Coordinates of C-alpha atoms in Angstrom, one line a residue:
M1 CA -4.7 -27.9 -35.4
A2 CA -2.2 -25.1 -36.1
T3 CA -0.9 -23.2 -33.1
V4 CA 0.1 -19.6 -33.0
D5 CA 3.7 -18.8 -32.6
R6 CA 3.8 -16.4 -29.6
P7 CA 6.5 -13.8 -29.7
R8 CA 8.1 -13.0 -26.4
L9 CA 6.6 -9.8 -24.8
N10 CA 9.0 -6.9 -24.6
D11 CA 8.4 -3.5 -23.1
P12 CA 5.4 -1.8 -24.7
I13 CA 7.3 0.8 -26.7
Q14 CA 9.6 -1.8 -28.3
E15 CA 6.7 -4.2 -28.8
A16 CA 4.7 -1.5 -30.6
S17 CA 7.6 -0.6 -32.8
T18 CA 8.2 -4.2 -33.8
A19 CA 4.4 -4.6 -34.5
R20 CA 4.4 -1.5 -36.7
A21 CA 7.4 -2.7 -38.7
L22 CA 5.7 -6.1 -39.2
A23 CA 2.5 -4.4 -40.3
A24 CA 4.3 -2.2 -42.8
R25 CA 6.3 -5.2 -44.2
Y26 CA 3.1 -7.2 -44.8
R27 CA 1.1 -4.1 -45.9
C28 CA -1.4 -4.3 -43.1
E29 CA -2.7 -1.5 -41.0
F30 CA -1.4 -1.2 -37.4
V31 CA -4.1 -0.6 -34.8
D32 CA -3.7 0.6 -31.2
L33 CA -6.4 -1.3 -29.3
K34 CA -6.4 1.2 -26.5
E35 CA -7.5 4.0 -28.8
G36 CA -10.0 2.1 -31.0
R37 CA -13.5 1.3 -30.1
I38 CA -14.5 -2.4 -29.7
D39 CA -17.9 -3.8 -30.6
H40 CA -19.1 -5.7 -27.6
D41 CA -21.9 -7.5 -29.6
L42 CA -19.4 -8.6 -32.2
F43 CA -17.2 -10.1 -29.4
R44 CA -20.1 -12.1 -28.0
G45 CA -20.9 -13.6 -31.4
I46 CA -17.4 -15.3 -31.8
P47 CA -16.4 -18.4 -29.8
V48 CA -14.1 -17.4 -27.0
D49 CA -11.9 -20.4 -27.4
L50 CA -11.1 -19.4 -31.0
M51 CA -10.0 -16.0 -30.0
F52 CA -7.7 -17.4 -27.4
R53 CA -6.4 -20.2 -29.6
Y54 CA -5.6 -17.9 -32.6
N55 CA -4.8 -14.8 -30.5
F56 CA -7.0 -12.4 -32.3
V57 CA -9.8 -9.9 -31.5
P58 CA -12.6 -8.9 -33.8
L59 CA -12.9 -5.2 -34.6
R60 CA -15.7 -4.7 -37.1
A61 CA -18.1 -6.7 -39.4
E62 CA -19.3 -5.2 -42.6
N63 CA -20.8 -6.7 -45.8
G64 CA -19.7 -10.2 -44.9
T65 CA -16.1 -9.2 -44.1
L66 CA -14.8 -9.5 -40.6
E67 CA -12.0 -7.1 -39.6
I68 CA -9.7 -8.6 -37.0
A69 CA -6.5 -7.6 -35.1
L70 CA -3.7 -10.2 -35.1
A71 CA -0.3 -10.1 -33.5
D72 CA 1.4 -12.0 -36.3
P73 CA 0.2 -11.6 -39.9
R74 CA 3.0 -13.9 -41.4
N75 CA 1.1 -17.2 -41.0
L76 CA -1.2 -17.1 -44.0
N77 CA -2.3 -20.7 -43.5
L78 CA -3.5 -19.9 -40.0
I79 CA -5.5 -16.9 -41.4
D80 CA -7.1 -19.0 -44.1
E81 CA -8.0 -21.7 -41.5
L82 CA -9.6 -19.0 -39.2
S83 CA -11.5 -17.7 -42.2
I84 CA -13.0 -21.1 -42.9
L85 CA -13.9 -21.6 -39.2
L86 CA -15.6 -18.2 -38.9
E87 CA -17.2 -18.6 -42.4
K88 CA -16.2 -15.0 -43.2
K89 CA -13.7 -13.2 -45.4
L90 CA -11.1 -11.7 -43.1
H91 CA -9.5 -8.2 -43.3
V92 CA -6.3 -8.4 -41.1
K93 CA -4.9 -5.6 -39.1
V94 CA -1.9 -5.8 -36.7
A95 CA -1.8 -5.1 -33.0
T96 CA 0.6 -5.9 -30.2
L97 CA 0.3 -9.3 -28.6
S98 CA 0.1 -7.8 -25.1
Q99 CA -2.8 -5.6 -26.0
I100 CA -4.7 -8.5 -27.6
S101 CA -4.0 -10.7 -24.5
D102 CA -5.0 -7.9 -22.1
L103 CA -8.2 -7.3 -23.9
L104 CA -9.2 -10.9 -24.0
K105 CA -8.3 -11.6 -20.3
K106 CA -9.5 -8.3 -18.9
T107 CA -12.9 -8.0 -20.4
E108 CA -14.1 -11.1 -22.1
Q109 CA -12.9 -14.3 -20.4
S110 CA -14.4 -13.8 -17.0
Q111 CA -17.5 -12.2 -18.5
R112 CA -17.9 -15.2 -20.9
V113 CA -17.5 -17.6 -18.0
L114 CA -20.2 -15.8 -16.2
E115 CA -22.6 -16.1 -19.1
E116 CA -21.7 -19.7 -19.8
V117 CA -22.3 -20.6 -16.1
T118 CA -25.7 -19.0 -16.2
E119 CA -26.6 -20.6 -19.5
T120 CA -25.8 -24.1 -18.2
F121 CA -27.5 -23.5 -14.8
T122 CA -29.4 -26.8 -14.9
L123 CA -27.2 -29.1 -12.9
D124 CA -27.8 -30.2 -9.3
V125 CA -26.1 -28.1 -6.6
V126 CA -23.7 -30.1 -4.4
G127 CA -22.4 -29.4 -0.9
D128 CA -21.2 -26.0 0.1
E129 CA -18.3 -27.2 2.3
E130 CA -15.8 -24.9 0.4
N131 CA -12.9 -23.1 2.0
Q132 CA -14.0 -19.4 2.3
D133 CA -10.4 -18.2 1.9
E134 CA -10.0 -20.1 -1.3
T135 CA -8.0 -18.3 -4.0
L136 CA -10.0 -16.8 -6.8
S137 CA -8.2 -17.1 -10.2
I138 CA -9.4 -17.2 -13.8
D139 CA -7.6 -20.6 -14.3
R140 CA -9.7 -22.1 -11.5
L141 CA -12.9 -20.6 -12.7
T142 CA -12.4 -21.6 -16.4
S143 CA -11.3 -25.1 -15.7
A144 CA -13.7 -27.9 -16.4
D145 CA -13.4 -29.2 -12.9
S146 CA -16.5 -31.3 -12.2
D147 CA -15.9 -30.9 -8.4
I148 CA -17.1 -27.3 -8.5
A149 CA -20.8 -27.0 -8.2
P150 CA -22.5 -24.6 -10.6
V151 CA -23.8 -22.3 -7.9
I152 CA -20.3 -22.1 -6.3
K153 CA -18.8 -21.4 -9.7
L154 CA -21.4 -18.7 -10.4
V155 CA -20.9 -16.9 -7.1
D156 CA -17.1 -17.1 -7.3
T157 CA -17.0 -15.9 -10.9
T158 CA -19.4 -13.0 -10.1
I159 CA -17.0 -11.9 -7.3
F160 CA -13.9 -12.3 -9.5
N161 CA -15.5 -10.3 -12.3
A162 CA -16.5 -7.6 -9.9
L163 CA -12.9 -7.2 -8.8
E164 CA -11.7 -7.2 -12.4
R165 CA -14.1 -4.4 -13.2
R166 CA -13.3 -2.2 -10.1
A167 CA -16.8 -2.7 -8.6
S168 CA -17.4 -1.3 -5.1
D169 CA -20.5 -3.4 -4.4
I170 CA -22.3 -6.5 -5.7
H171 CA -26.1 -6.3 -5.6
I172 CA -28.2 -9.5 -5.8
E173 CA -31.9 -8.4 -6.3
T174 CA -34.8 -10.9 -6.2
R175 CA -37.7 -10.2 -8.4
D176 CA -41.0 -11.9 -9.2
Q177 CA -39.7 -14.4 -11.7
E178 CA -35.9 -13.7 -11.9
V179 CA -32.8 -12.8 -10.0
A180 CA -30.8 -9.7 -11.1
I181 CA -27.1 -9.4 -10.3
K182 CA -25.6 -5.9 -10.6
Y183 CA -22.2 -4.2 -9.9
R184 CA -21.8 -0.7 -8.6
I185 CA -18.9 0.8 -10.6
D186 CA -18.0 4.5 -10.1
G187 CA -21.2 4.9 -8.1
V188 CA -23.6 3.6 -10.7
L189 CA -25.3 0.2 -10.9
Q190 CA -24.7 -1.9 -14.0
Y191 CA -26.0 -5.4 -14.9
A192 CA -23.3 -8.0 -14.3
M193 CA -25.1 -10.5 -16.6
P194 CA -28.6 -11.2 -18.0
P195 CA -31.2 -12.0 -15.2
I196 CA -31.2 -15.7 -14.2
A197 CA -34.0 -18.0 -13.3
K198 CA -35.7 -17.5 -10.0
E199 CA -35.3 -21.2 -8.9
W200 CA -31.6 -20.6 -8.4
H201 CA -32.2 -17.7 -6.0
S202 CA -32.2 -19.7 -2.7
T203 CA -29.0 -21.6 -3.6
I204 CA -27.1 -18.4 -4.5
I205 CA -28.2 -16.7 -1.2
S206 CA -27.3 -19.9 0.7
R207 CA -23.9 -20.0 -0.8
I208 CA -23.3 -16.4 0.2
K209 CA -24.5 -17.2 3.7
V210 CA -22.2 -20.2 4.0
M211 CA -19.2 -18.0 2.9
S212 CA -20.2 -15.3 5.5
E213 CA -21.0 -17.8 8.3
L214 CA -24.6 -16.7 8.6
D215 CA -27.7 -18.8 9.5
I216 CA -29.0 -20.5 6.3
A217 CA -32.4 -21.4 8.0
E218 CA -33.2 -17.8 9.0
R219 CA -35.0 -16.0 6.1
R220 CA -37.2 -13.5 7.9
V221 CA -34.8 -11.1 9.5
P222 CA -31.8 -9.1 8.1
Q223 CA -28.4 -10.7 8.7
D224 CA -24.9 -9.1 8.4
G225 CA -21.6 -10.9 8.0
R226 CA -18.3 -10.9 6.2
F227 CA -15.9 -13.2 4.4
R228 CA -12.5 -12.9 2.7
V229 CA -11.0 -14.1 -0.6
R230 CA -7.5 -14.1 -2.0
Y231 CA -7.3 -12.3 -5.4
K232 CA -4.0 -11.8 -7.2
T233 CA -2.0 -12.3 -4.0
R234 CA -4.1 -9.8 -2.1
L235 CA -6.6 -10.5 0.6
I236 CA -9.9 -8.8 0.0
D237 CA -12.7 -8.5 2.6
F238 CA -16.4 -8.4 1.7
R239 CA -19.1 -7.0 4.0
V240 CA -22.3 -8.9 3.5
S241 CA -25.9 -7.7 4.2
I242 CA -28.9 -10.0 3.6
M243 CA -32.3 -8.5 3.7
P244 CA -35.8 -10.1 3.3
T245 CA -38.1 -8.6 0.6
I246 CA -41.5 -9.5 -0.7
H247 CA -40.0 -11.8 -3.4
G248 CA -37.3 -13.4 -1.2
E249 CA -33.9 -12.3 0.2
D250 CA -31.7 -9.7 -1.4
A251 CA -27.9 -9.5 -0.8
V252 CA -25.4 -6.7 -1.0
L253 CA -21.7 -7.5 -0.9
R254 CA -19.5 -4.5 -0.2
V255 CA -15.9 -4.8 -1.4
L256 CA -13.3 -3.7 1.2
D257 CA -9.9 -3.9 -0.6
K258 CA -7.8 -2.9 2.4
E259 CA -4.4 -3.9 1.0
S260 CA -5.0 -1.9 -2.2
M261 CA -6.3 1.1 -0.3
S262 CA -3.4 0.9 2.2
E263 CA -1.0 1.2 -0.7
K264 CA -2.9 4.2 -2.0
F265 CA -3.1 5.7 1.5
T266 CA 0.7 5.8 1.8
S267 CA 0.7 8.6 -0.8
L268 CA -2.8 10.0 0.0
N269 CA -3.1 13.7 0.4
L270 CA -5.5 16.5 -0.4
D271 CA -4.0 17.1 -3.9
V272 CA -5.4 13.7 -5.1
V273 CA -8.8 14.1 -3.6
G274 CA -10.0 16.6 -6.2
F275 CA -9.8 20.0 -4.5
S276 CA -9.7 23.1 -6.6
D277 CA -6.9 25.7 -6.0
H278 CA -9.6 28.0 -4.7
D279 CA -10.6 25.7 -1.8
I280 CA -7.5 23.6 -1.0
T281 CA -5.5 26.5 0.5
R282 CA -8.4 27.5 2.8
F283 CA -9.0 23.8 3.9
R284 CA -5.3 23.2 4.6
R285 CA -5.3 26.3 6.8
A286 CA -8.3 24.9 8.7
I287 CA -6.8 21.5 9.3
K288 CA -3.5 23.0 10.6
E289 CA -5.1 25.1 13.3
P290 CA -4.0 24.1 16.8
Y291 CA -7.6 23.2 17.9
G292 CA -11.2 23.4 16.7
M293 CA -13.6 21.3 14.6
V294 CA -13.4 20.4 10.9
L295 CA -16.7 19.1 9.7
V296 CA -17.1 17.2 6.4
T297 CA -20.7 16.6 5.2
G298 CA -22.4 14.7 2.3
P299 CA -24.5 11.6 1.7
T300 CA -23.4 8.0 2.1
G301 CA -20.7 7.1 -0.4
S302 CA -19.6 10.7 -1.2
G303 CA -16.0 10.2 -0.1
K304 CA -16.2 12.0 3.3
T305 CA -14.0 9.5 5.1
T306 CA -11.4 9.5 2.3
T307 CA -11.1 13.3 2.5
L308 CA -10.7 13.1 6.3
Y309 CA -8.0 10.4 5.9
A310 CA -6.2 12.7 3.4
A311 CA -6.4 15.5 5.9
V312 CA -5.0 13.3 8.7
M313 CA -2.2 12.0 6.5
E314 CA -1.2 15.6 5.7
I315 CA -0.9 16.7 9.4
K316 CA 0.4 13.3 10.8
N317 CA 3.8 13.5 12.5
D318 CA 5.6 11.8 15.4
E319 CA 5.1 14.7 17.8
D320 CA 1.3 14.5 17.9
K321 CA -1.0 11.7 19.1
I322 CA -3.8 11.0 16.6
I323 CA -6.7 8.8 17.7
T324 CA -9.7 7.8 15.5
I325 CA -13.0 6.1 16.3
E326 CA -14.8 4.7 13.3
D327 CA -17.7 2.4 12.4
P328 CA -16.1 0.3 11.1
V329 CA -12.3 0.9 10.7
E330 CA -12.3 0.1 6.9
Y331 CA -8.7 1.2 6.1
Q332 CA -5.7 1.0 8.5
I333 CA -3.2 3.8 8.6
K334 CA 0.2 3.3 10.1
G335 CA 1.2 5.6 12.9
I336 CA -2.3 6.5 14.3
T337 CA -4.5 4.7 16.8
Q338 CA -7.8 3.5 15.4
I339 CA -10.7 2.3 17.4
P340 CA -13.7 0.4 16.0
V341 CA -17.2 1.1 17.3
N342 CA -18.9 -2.0 18.8
E343 CA -22.5 -1.0 19.8
K344 CA -23.3 -4.6 20.8
K345 CA -20.7 -4.5 23.5
G346 CA -21.6 -0.9 24.5
L347 CA -18.7 0.9 22.7
T348 CA -20.6 3.8 21.0
F349 CA -19.1 6.9 19.5
A350 CA -20.0 8.9 22.6
R351 CA -18.4 6.3 25.1
G352 CA -15.4 5.8 22.9
L353 CA -14.8 9.5 22.4
R354 CA -14.9 10.0 26.2
S355 CA -12.3 7.3 26.6
I356 CA -10.1 8.8 23.8
L357 CA -10.0 12.2 25.6
R358 CA -8.5 10.5 28.6
H359 CA -5.6 9.3 26.4
D360 CA -4.3 12.8 25.9
P361 CA -4.7 13.0 22.1
D362 CA -3.7 16.1 20.1
K363 CA -5.9 15.3 17.1
V364 CA -9.1 13.2 17.1
M365 CA -11.2 11.8 14.2
V366 CA -14.8 10.8 14.9
G367 CA -16.2 8.7 12.1
E368 CA -19.7 10.2 12.3
I369 CA -21.8 12.4 14.6
R370 CA -25.3 10.8 15.0
D371 CA -26.6 12.1 18.3
Q372 CA -26.6 15.0 20.7
E373 CA -24.3 13.3 23.2
T374 CA -21.5 12.6 20.6
A375 CA -21.9 16.2 19.2
Q376 CA -21.6 17.7 22.7
I377 CA -18.5 15.7 23.6
A378 CA -16.8 16.5 20.2
I379 CA -17.6 20.2 20.6
N380 CA -16.2 20.3 24.1
A381 CA -13.1 18.5 22.9
A382 CA -12.6 21.1 20.2
L383 CA -13.1 23.9 22.7
T384 CA -10.5 22.5 25.1
G385 CA -7.4 22.4 22.8
H386 CA -8.1 19.4 20.5
L387 CA -8.3 19.4 16.8
V388 CA -11.4 17.3 15.9
F389 CA -12.2 15.9 12.5
T390 CA -15.7 14.5 12.0
T391 CA -18.5 13.9 9.5
V392 CA -22.2 14.4 9.6
H393 CA -25.0 13.5 7.1
A394 CA -26.4 16.6 5.5
N395 CA -26.9 17.9 1.9
N396 CA -24.8 21.1 2.1
V397 CA -22.9 23.3 4.5
I398 CA -25.9 25.4 5.4
D399 CA -28.0 22.3 6.3
V400 CA -25.2 21.2 8.7
L401 CA -25.9 24.3 10.9
G402 CA -29.6 23.5 11.2
R403 CA -28.8 19.8 11.8
F404 CA -26.5 20.6 14.8
L405 CA -28.7 23.3 16.3
N406 CA -31.7 20.9 16.1
M407 CA -29.7 18.3 18.0
G408 CA -30.0 20.7 21.0
V409 CA -26.3 21.7 21.2
E410 CA -25.5 25.2 22.5
A411 CA -25.2 27.5 19.5
Y412 CA -22.5 29.6 21.0
N413 CA -20.2 26.6 21.8
F414 CA -20.9 25.0 18.4
V415 CA -20.0 28.2 16.5
S416 CA -16.9 28.9 18.6
A417 CA -15.6 25.3 18.0
L418 CA -16.0 25.3 14.2
N419 CA -13.0 26.0 12.0
C420 CA -14.8 25.2 8.7
I421 CA -17.5 23.1 7.1
L422 CA -16.8 21.2 3.9
A423 CA -19.6 19.7 1.8
Q424 CA -18.6 17.0 -0.8
R425 CA -20.0 15.0 -3.7
L426 CA -18.4 12.6 -6.2
V427 CA -18.7 13.0 -10.0
R428 CA -17.6 10.5 -12.6
V429 CA -14.5 11.3 -14.7
I430 CA -14.6 11.0 -18.5
C431 CA -12.6 8.0 -19.7
E432 CA -9.4 9.2 -21.3
H433 CA -9.3 6.3 -23.8
C434 CA -12.6 7.3 -25.5
K435 CA -12.9 11.0 -24.7
K436 CA -14.3 13.1 -27.6
P437 CA -15.7 16.6 -28.0
V438 CA -19.5 16.9 -28.3
Q439 CA -21.9 19.7 -29.0
Y440 CA -25.0 20.3 -26.9
P441 CA -28.2 22.1 -28.3
T442 CA -28.9 25.5 -26.9
E443 CA -32.0 24.2 -25.1
M444 CA -29.9 21.9 -23.0
L445 CA -27.5 24.7 -21.9
V446 CA -30.6 26.9 -21.0
D447 CA -32.2 24.0 -19.1
S448 CA -28.9 23.5 -17.2
G449 CA -29.1 27.1 -16.0
L450 CA -25.9 28.1 -17.9
N451 CA -25.3 31.7 -19.2
L452 CA -25.1 31.3 -23.0
D453 CA -22.6 34.1 -23.4
D454 CA -20.2 32.4 -21.0
W455 CA -20.7 28.8 -22.3
R456 CA -21.3 29.1 -26.0
E457 CA -17.6 28.8 -26.9
V458 CA -16.8 26.1 -24.3
T459 CA -15.9 22.7 -25.7
F460 CA -17.9 19.9 -23.9
Y461 CA -16.6 16.3 -23.8
E462 CA -18.1 12.9 -23.3
G463 CA -16.8 9.3 -23.4
A464 CA -17.9 7.3 -26.4
G465 CA -17.6 4.0 -24.4
C466 CA -14.7 1.5 -24.8
F467 CA -13.4 -1.6 -23.1
E468 CA -11.3 0.4 -20.6
C469 CA -14.5 2.0 -19.1
G470 CA -16.8 -1.0 -19.8
G471 CA -18.8 1.0 -22.4
T472 CA -19.9 3.7 -19.9
G473 CA -17.7 6.6 -21.1
Y474 CA -16.5 7.2 -17.5
R475 CA -13.6 5.8 -15.6
G476 CA -13.0 6.8 -11.9
R477 CA -14.4 9.6 -9.9
T478 CA -13.3 12.9 -8.5
A479 CA -14.7 15.1 -5.7
I480 CA -16.4 18.5 -5.9
H481 CA -16.6 20.7 -2.8
E482 CA -18.1 23.7 -1.1
L483 CA -16.2 25.2 1.8
L484 CA -17.7 27.5 4.5
D485 CA -15.1 29.5 6.5
L486 CA -16.4 30.6 9.9
S487 CA -15.7 34.3 9.6
E488 CA -16.9 36.7 12.3
R489 CA -19.9 37.8 10.1
I490 CA -21.0 34.2 9.5
R491 CA -20.7 33.4 13.2
E492 CA -22.8 36.4 14.1
L493 CA -25.5 35.4 11.6
I494 CA -25.7 31.8 13.0
L495 CA -25.9 33.0 16.6
E496 CA -28.7 35.4 15.6
R497 CA -30.5 32.4 14.0
R498 CA -30.8 34.3 10.7
P499 CA -32.5 32.4 7.8
A500 CA -30.3 30.0 5.8
S501 CA -30.7 32.1 2.6
E502 CA -29.2 35.1 4.4
I503 CA -26.2 33.1 5.6
K504 CA -25.8 31.7 2.1
R505 CA -25.7 35.2 0.6
A506 CA -23.2 36.3 3.1
A507 CA -21.0 33.3 2.4
K508 CA -21.2 34.0 -1.3
D509 CA -20.1 37.7 -0.7
E510 CA -17.1 36.4 1.1
G511 CA -16.0 34.2 -1.8
M512 CA -17.6 30.8 -1.1
R513 CA -18.2 28.7 -4.2
F514 CA -21.1 26.3 -4.0
L515 CA -21.2 22.6 -5.2
R516 CA -22.9 23.6 -8.5
E517 CA -20.1 26.1 -9.3
A518 CA -17.4 23.6 -8.4
A519 CA -19.0 20.9 -10.6
L520 CA -19.3 23.3 -13.6
E521 CA -15.6 24.1 -13.2
K522 CA -14.9 20.4 -13.8
V523 CA -17.0 20.5 -16.9
H524 CA -15.1 23.6 -18.1
L525 CA -11.8 21.7 -17.6
G526 CA -13.1 18.8 -19.6
L527 CA -12.9 16.3 -16.6
T528 CA -16.6 15.4 -16.5
T529 CA -19.8 15.8 -18.5
L530 CA -22.7 18.3 -18.2
K531 CA -25.1 15.3 -17.9
E532 CA -23.2 14.0 -14.9
V533 CA -23.1 17.4 -13.2
N534 CA -26.9 17.8 -13.7
K535 CA -27.4 14.4 -12.1
V536 CA -25.3 15.1 -9.0
T537 CA -26.1 18.8 -8.2
F538 CA -29.2 21.0 -8.3
I539 CA -29.7 23.2 -11.3
E540 CA -29.9 26.8 -10.1
G541 CA -32.1 29.0 -12.3

């Protein structure tokens, strides 16, 4: 069998230049794989070992001709051989070797292993006495090592693939006759693979329980645990939750990539969180006050903690003592004292916060306010010379006011303590690799509550879907905010227990922008889509 002569990889610019010259010499078209759209179905129809052996990727199939991208078009015998093996006439284009290799490794190899494992899921499962800190690598997962039981290989490959695709969670859902495995990527669930047979459900859950050191025999009550894997020299923690359902147990594995986040947090500040110029100046002013309370609100997974970390990073210095109490401490920050809540041992937010105040802090971060006692202590701390950062679950800044007042805290103290309230959501960002302008019908603009005169000339964008974004058209997320400054007028309206609609009108008169307006600005800038904004925020008529 002929083998491909692999040129040595140079820097991307030099390599692209060499590939262009080679393409011109052999009268082939040069193609940049990062810009082109790849057909996922076409990929799945070609044996993966052939693509790796001959170093090519398929681009398009039409009228019996297969268009492929090769790194080296000089070996005509190899191209003829490949044509015979694929039983198709080949139309050759040239791409850089590094782009071809990245594409194959990044998107197809681990996914193909996943599919091959599920297709051959008919072998007996052997013992689960595996080392839970074992290194995950594509070489280990693709090797034909008979010592690895299929269920172990499936779980390990699912985890590996989740990390490759930037997933934040892995969901294993049990159904009537099948088991579905999904990844949450950029806040949205996607199937990791086709559903697999129900008879493998118990062995998959058992494998996860063994990794998390949970009770395999207990299937009637929820269980929580954690495990750690080594991936590309990094240690990554997984928080595991097992829950009984009518069809069996479901599992959710939350990815906690502390080392990666620690690197990001070294340069984390409010500029990278997604604030608009309109809000960032006012928020920075609030977090630099000598005392008071800064409240961030939003649903679970809306990035509240990241925003608070960014605020703490901006004001952190050697002169001030900063203490946090969190449940749990997911990311560690150098130079501040972080305390994990442990309710089983009696360390609640309220008890921890009392102890923190005896340690003479200048700034305090409370992970979440859940009850009246914690709220009261936090307010008192803010009134007695401490700057308190905290979060609360509410839909918007106006709802926060009602939430606190319904907890039974004294309205005057609460209003006096507040510096500002920030509400936050996350919207997906259009993938830069497949971004293209689109036109929406007038009916959609009207249904979205947009003023046609203002929006008729605006260019809207969407992602076509490519390998970089996994075909979704989105890659990454950014935050949208609404910020309520506690002016004298707003404070008076709250103390008078005026209706929320009246407080909202007054805030708007003072220049506050609501979540919907902040989201539409991201659309105007071409960062996100109108569909995403309509999904995340209420349409105001």
